[in-house]
mmCIF file of C-alpha atoms in Angstrom:
data_model
loop_
_atom_site.group_PDB
_atom_site.id
_atom_site.type_symbol
_atom_site.label_atom_id
_atom_site.label_comp_id
_atom_site.label_asym_id
_atom_site.label_seq_id
_atom_site.Cartn_x
_atom_site.Cartn_y
_atom_site.Cartn_z
ATOM 1 C CA MET A 33 36.556 -4.332 -10.642
ATOM 2 C CA VAL A 34 36.776 -2.508 -14.351
ATOM 3 C CA ASP A 35 33.957 -0.720 -15.291
ATOM 4 C CA LEU A 36 34.631 0.662 -18.893
ATOM 5 C CA PRO A 37 33.350 0.385 -22.179
ATOM 6 C CA GLY A 38 33.662 -3.623 -22.795
ATOM 7 C CA VAL A 39 36.448 -3.613 -25.091
ATOM 8 C CA GLU A 40 38.549 -1.127 -23.057
ATOM 9 C CA SER A 41 37.545 -3.113 -20.249
ATOM 10 C CA ILE A 42 39.152 -6.417 -21.781
ATOM 11 C CA ALA A 43 42.232 -4.318 -22.881
ATOM 12 C CA PHE A 44 42.492 -3.182 -19.314
ATOM 13 C CA GLY A 45 42.162 -6.590 -17.779
ATOM 14 C CA CYS A 46 45.072 -8.063 -20.092
ATOM 15 C CA SER A 47 47.166 -5.084 -18.648
ATOM 16 C CA LEU A 48 46.366 -6.306 -15.059
ATOM 17 C CA ALA A 49 46.941 -9.943 -16.160
ATOM 18 C CA SER A 50 50.492 -8.736 -16.994
ATOM 19 C CA ARG A 51 50.888 -7.548 -13.443
ATOM 20 C CA GLY A 52 49.531 -10.819 -11.925
ATOM 21 C CA TYR A 53 45.970 -10.197 -11.489
ATOM 22 C CA CYS A 54 43.403 -12.758 -13.090
ATOM 23 C CA PRO A 55 40.896 -11.190 -15.299
ATOM 24 C CA VAL A 56 37.298 -12.334 -14.432
ATOM 25 C CA PRO A 57 35.089 -11.534 -17.537
ATOM 26 C CA ALA A 58 31.634 -10.787 -15.918
ATOM 27 C CA PHE A 59 29.882 -9.985 -19.023
ATOM 28 C CA ASN A 60 26.098 -11.221 -17.722
ATOM 29 C CA THR A 61 24.642 -10.562 -21.710
ATOM 30 C CA SER A 62 23.841 -12.166 -24.492
ATOM 31 C CA PRO A 63 24.178 -11.507 -28.333
ATOM 32 C CA GLY A 64 21.371 -10.427 -30.530
ATOM 33 C CA THR A 65 20.969 -11.738 -34.233
ATOM 34 C CA THR A 66 19.990 -8.046 -35.375
ATOM 35 C CA ALA A 67 20.709 -4.659 -33.748
ATOM 36 C CA GLU A 68 21.674 -4.933 -30.078
ATOM 37 C CA VAL A 69 21.413 -2.649 -27.241
ATOM 38 C CA VAL A 70 24.781 -3.363 -25.976
ATOM 39 C CA LYS A 71 27.469 -4.294 -28.387
ATOM 40 C CA THR A 72 28.146 -7.878 -27.541
ATOM 41 C CA TRP A 73 29.455 -9.166 -30.607
ATOM 42 C CA ASP A 74 32.449 -6.615 -30.029
ATOM 43 C CA ILE A 75 33.030 -7.816 -26.522
ATOM 44 C CA MET A 76 33.005 -11.292 -27.619
ATOM 45 C CA ALA A 77 35.574 -10.697 -30.246
ATOM 46 C CA ALA A 78 37.782 -8.589 -27.808
ATOM 47 C CA LEU A 79 37.558 -11.933 -25.743
ATOM 48 C CA LEU A 80 38.376 -14.198 -28.291
ATOM 49 C CA GLY A 81 41.435 -11.999 -29.124
ATOM 50 C CA ALA A 82 42.558 -11.635 -25.538
ATOM 51 C CA ALA A 83 42.594 -15.092 -24.349
ATOM 52 C CA PRO A 84 45.856 -16.254 -26.038
ATOM 53 C CA LEU A 85 47.813 -13.214 -24.308
ATOM 54 C CA LEU A 86 46.506 -14.133 -20.973
ATOM 55 C CA PRO A 87 49.021 -16.275 -18.685
ATOM 56 C CA GLN A 88 47.743 -19.731 -17.831
ATOM 57 C CA SER A 89 47.730 -19.400 -14.190
ATOM 58 C CA ASN A 90 44.806 -17.823 -12.455
ATOM 59 C CA VAL A 91 46.399 -17.398 -9.114
ATOM 60 C CA GLY A 92 46.205 -13.800 -8.800
ATOM 61 C CA PRO A 93 43.871 -11.671 -7.095
ATOM 62 C CA PRO A 94 40.570 -11.305 -9.284
ATOM 63 C CA ALA A 95 39.806 -8.363 -11.651
ATOM 64 C CA PHE A 96 36.210 -8.285 -12.684
ATOM 65 C CA LEU A 97 35.539 -7.057 -15.957
ATOM 66 C CA LEU A 98 32.587 -4.970 -16.517
ATOM 67 C CA ASP A 99 30.873 -3.077 -19.410
ATOM 68 C CA ILE A 100 29.989 0.627 -18.440
ATOM 69 C CA LYS A 101 27.471 0.764 -21.279
ATOM 70 C CA ARG A 102 25.707 -2.715 -19.790
ATOM 71 C CA THR A 103 22.383 -0.752 -19.198
ATOM 72 C CA GLY A 104 22.126 0.697 -22.356
ATOM 73 C CA GLN A 105 21.561 4.164 -21.063
ATOM 74 C CA ASP A 106 22.175 6.018 -24.318
ATOM 75 C CA ALA A 107 21.253 3.210 -26.720
ATOM 76 C CA PRO A 108 18.231 3.998 -28.926
ATOM 77 C CA LEU A 109 15.307 1.408 -28.374
ATOM 78 C CA THR A 110 13.502 0.356 -31.422
ATOM 79 C CA ASP A 111 11.332 -2.570 -32.596
ATOM 80 C CA ALA A 112 14.184 -4.045 -34.373
ATOM 81 C CA THR A 113 16.879 -3.779 -31.303
ATOM 82 C CA PHE A 114 17.461 -6.893 -29.092
ATOM 83 C CA ASP A 115 17.220 -5.711 -25.532
ATOM 84 C CA ASN A 116 20.493 -7.220 -24.034
ATOM 85 C CA ARG A 117 21.079 -4.953 -21.257
ATOM 86 C CA TRP A 118 22.277 -6.111 -18.313
ATOM 87 C CA PHE A 119 22.913 -4.993 -14.251
ATOM 88 C CA VAL A 120 25.318 -6.232 -11.968
ATOM 89 C CA PHE A 121 23.783 -7.586 -8.600
ATOM 90 C CA LYS A 122 25.609 -8.316 -5.600
ATOM 91 C CA SER A 123 25.019 -12.038 -6.037
ATOM 92 C CA ASP A 124 27.228 -11.621 -8.954
ATOM 93 C CA LEU A 125 30.442 -10.762 -7.148
ATOM 94 C CA PRO A 126 32.327 -12.462 -4.093
ATOM 95 C CA SER A 127 31.256 -11.472 -0.687
ATOM 96 C CA ALA A 128 33.645 -8.986 1.326
ATOM 97 C CA GLN A 129 33.960 -12.137 3.742
ATOM 98 C CA ARG A 130 35.056 -14.501 0.840
ATOM 99 C CA LEU A 131 37.726 -11.695 -0.396
ATOM 100 C CA ARG A 132 38.926 -11.367 3.080
ATOM 101 C CA GLU A 133 39.005 -14.983 3.612
ATOM 102 C CA GLN A 134 41.618 -14.908 0.266
ATOM 103 C CA GLY A 135 43.536 -12.075 1.939
ATOM 104 C CA ILE A 136 42.054 -9.479 -0.085
ATOM 105 C CA ARG A 137 41.477 -6.157 1.989
ATOM 106 C CA ARG A 138 41.270 -3.658 -0.723
ATOM 107 C CA LEU A 139 39.097 -3.197 -3.561
ATOM 108 C CA ALA A 140 39.238 -0.475 -6.585
ATOM 109 C CA VAL A 141 36.720 0.217 -9.007
ATOM 110 C CA VAL A 142 38.731 1.459 -12.226
ATOM 111 C CA CYS A 143 36.883 3.917 -14.296
ATOM 112 C CA ARG A 144 36.788 7.046 -16.061
ATOM 113 C CA GLU A 145 36.411 10.485 -14.004
ATOM 114 C CA GLY A 146 34.788 8.742 -11.242
ATOM 115 C CA ARG A 147 31.899 7.615 -13.144
ATOM 116 C CA PHE A 148 30.633 3.778 -12.887
ATOM 117 C CA GLY A 149 27.475 2.192 -12.808
ATOM 118 C CA PHE A 150 24.887 3.042 -9.755
ATOM 119 C CA ASP A 151 24.570 -1.111 -9.952
ATOM 120 C CA LEU A 152 27.817 -1.627 -8.824
ATOM 121 C CA ARG A 153 27.713 0.942 -6.065
ATOM 122 C CA ASP A 154 24.798 -0.721 -4.773
ATOM 123 C CA ALA A 155 26.440 -4.341 -5.540
ATOM 124 C CA LEU A 156 29.372 -3.084 -3.312
ATOM 125 C CA ALA A 157 27.266 -1.575 -0.549
ATOM 126 C CA GLU A 158 27.819 -4.443 1.587
ATOM 127 C CA HIS A 159 31.465 -4.302 0.970
ATOM 128 C CA ARG A 160 32.156 -1.229 3.088
ATOM 129 C CA ASP A 161 34.306 -3.122 5.643
ATOM 130 C CA LEU A 162 37.388 -3.557 2.885
ATOM 131 C CA GLU A 163 39.322 -0.551 1.713
ATOM 132 C CA LEU A 164 37.153 0.783 -1.310
ATOM 133 C CA SER A 165 38.492 3.352 -3.930
ATOM 134 C CA VAL A 166 37.802 4.728 -7.149
ATOM 135 C CA LEU A 167 40.733 4.642 -9.477
ATOM 136 C CA ASP A 168 40.770 7.036 -12.964
ATOM 137 C CA ALA A 169 41.822 4.696 -15.826
ATOM 138 C CA GLN A 170 43.484 7.589 -17.752
ATOM 139 C CA THR A 171 45.370 9.395 -14.787
ATOM 140 C CA GLY A 172 45.678 6.966 -12.400
ATOM 141 C CA SER A 173 44.438 9.076 -9.665
ATOM 142 C CA ALA A 174 42.709 7.552 -6.590
ATOM 143 C CA GLY A 175 39.473 8.995 -4.970
ATOM 144 C CA PRO A 176 37.163 7.663 -2.073
ATOM 145 C CA PHE A 177 34.351 5.465 -2.981
ATOM 146 C CA PRO A 178 31.182 7.179 -2.570
ATOM 147 C CA PRO A 179 28.950 6.314 0.372
ATOM 148 C CA PRO A 180 26.145 3.767 -0.361
ATOM 149 C CA ALA A 181 22.906 4.906 -0.954
ATOM 150 C CA SER A 182 20.411 4.302 2.112
ATOM 151 C CA GLY A 183 19.047 0.610 2.059
ATOM 152 C CA VAL A 184 15.548 1.737 1.031
ATOM 153 C CA VAL A 185 17.030 3.340 -1.983
ATOM 154 C CA ARG A 186 18.805 0.013 -2.811
ATOM 155 C CA MET A 187 15.895 -1.950 -2.416
ATOM 156 C CA PHE A 188 13.959 0.004 -4.841
ATOM 157 C CA ARG A 189 16.579 0.378 -7.152
ATOM 158 C CA THR A 190 16.901 -3.352 -7.087
ATOM 159 C CA PHE A 191 13.208 -3.950 -7.461
ATOM 160 C CA GLY A 192 13.141 -1.808 -10.391
ATOM 161 C CA ARG A 193 16.199 -3.757 -11.996
ATOM 162 C CA LEU A 194 14.166 -7.022 -11.360
ATOM 163 C CA LEU A 195 11.235 -5.775 -13.300
ATOM 164 C CA ARG A 196 13.141 -5.547 -16.317
ATOM 165 C CA ARG A 197 13.539 -9.397 -16.698
ATOM 166 C CA ASN A 198 11.532 -11.764 -18.776
ATOM 167 C CA MET A 199 9.024 -13.678 -17.160
ATOM 168 C CA ASP A 200 11.304 -16.885 -16.839
ATOM 169 C CA GLY A 201 13.803 -14.575 -14.985
ATOM 170 C CA SER A 202 16.213 -14.222 -18.003
ATOM 171 C CA PHE A 203 17.100 -11.245 -19.663
ATOM 172 C CA GLY A 204 17.097 -10.463 -23.624
ATOM 173 C CA ARG A 205 14.389 -10.160 -26.144
ATOM 174 C CA PRO A 206 13.575 -8.227 -28.975
ATOM 175 C CA ILE A 207 11.978 -4.868 -27.956
ATOM 176 C CA SER A 208 8.207 -4.491 -28.853
ATOM 177 C CA HIS A 209 6.799 -1.163 -28.764
ATOM 178 C CA GLY A 210 3.102 -2.308 -29.933
#
């Protein structure tokens, strides 16, 4: 799992591809026609630019590419802003059993200074039987994966994330404060 700013995540994914990994863009967002909370157009441009650099084979272990800015935590929300924030849910990722069936026993989250999204931490809570670690993208140093939050805390966080969906279950809409 690569949880860096979108464009940087794609660049890191290209580097992993040259080492035999199969980058899997997992940007669950859509672009807005005006100002966006998450800068999706930059991510789309980087994906288009990276595509010719990737090997044609996809036989290596997956490297899921995420945008650490996906929740729009520091983005200003105004009436003119398109809300395209998103979260990672456990259903977005292969189960630990599926990964083991593919011969994958270790899983690392690549991030900066040990900081990655709480949604990803919650999504990986049931992957504890794999060897989990956190890798710093700049230094390469490895650290332990934090223990999962309690089941009750994860349930409330997931419930809160689900409340942010549109009535039809999708995400993305212009923000209205009135």
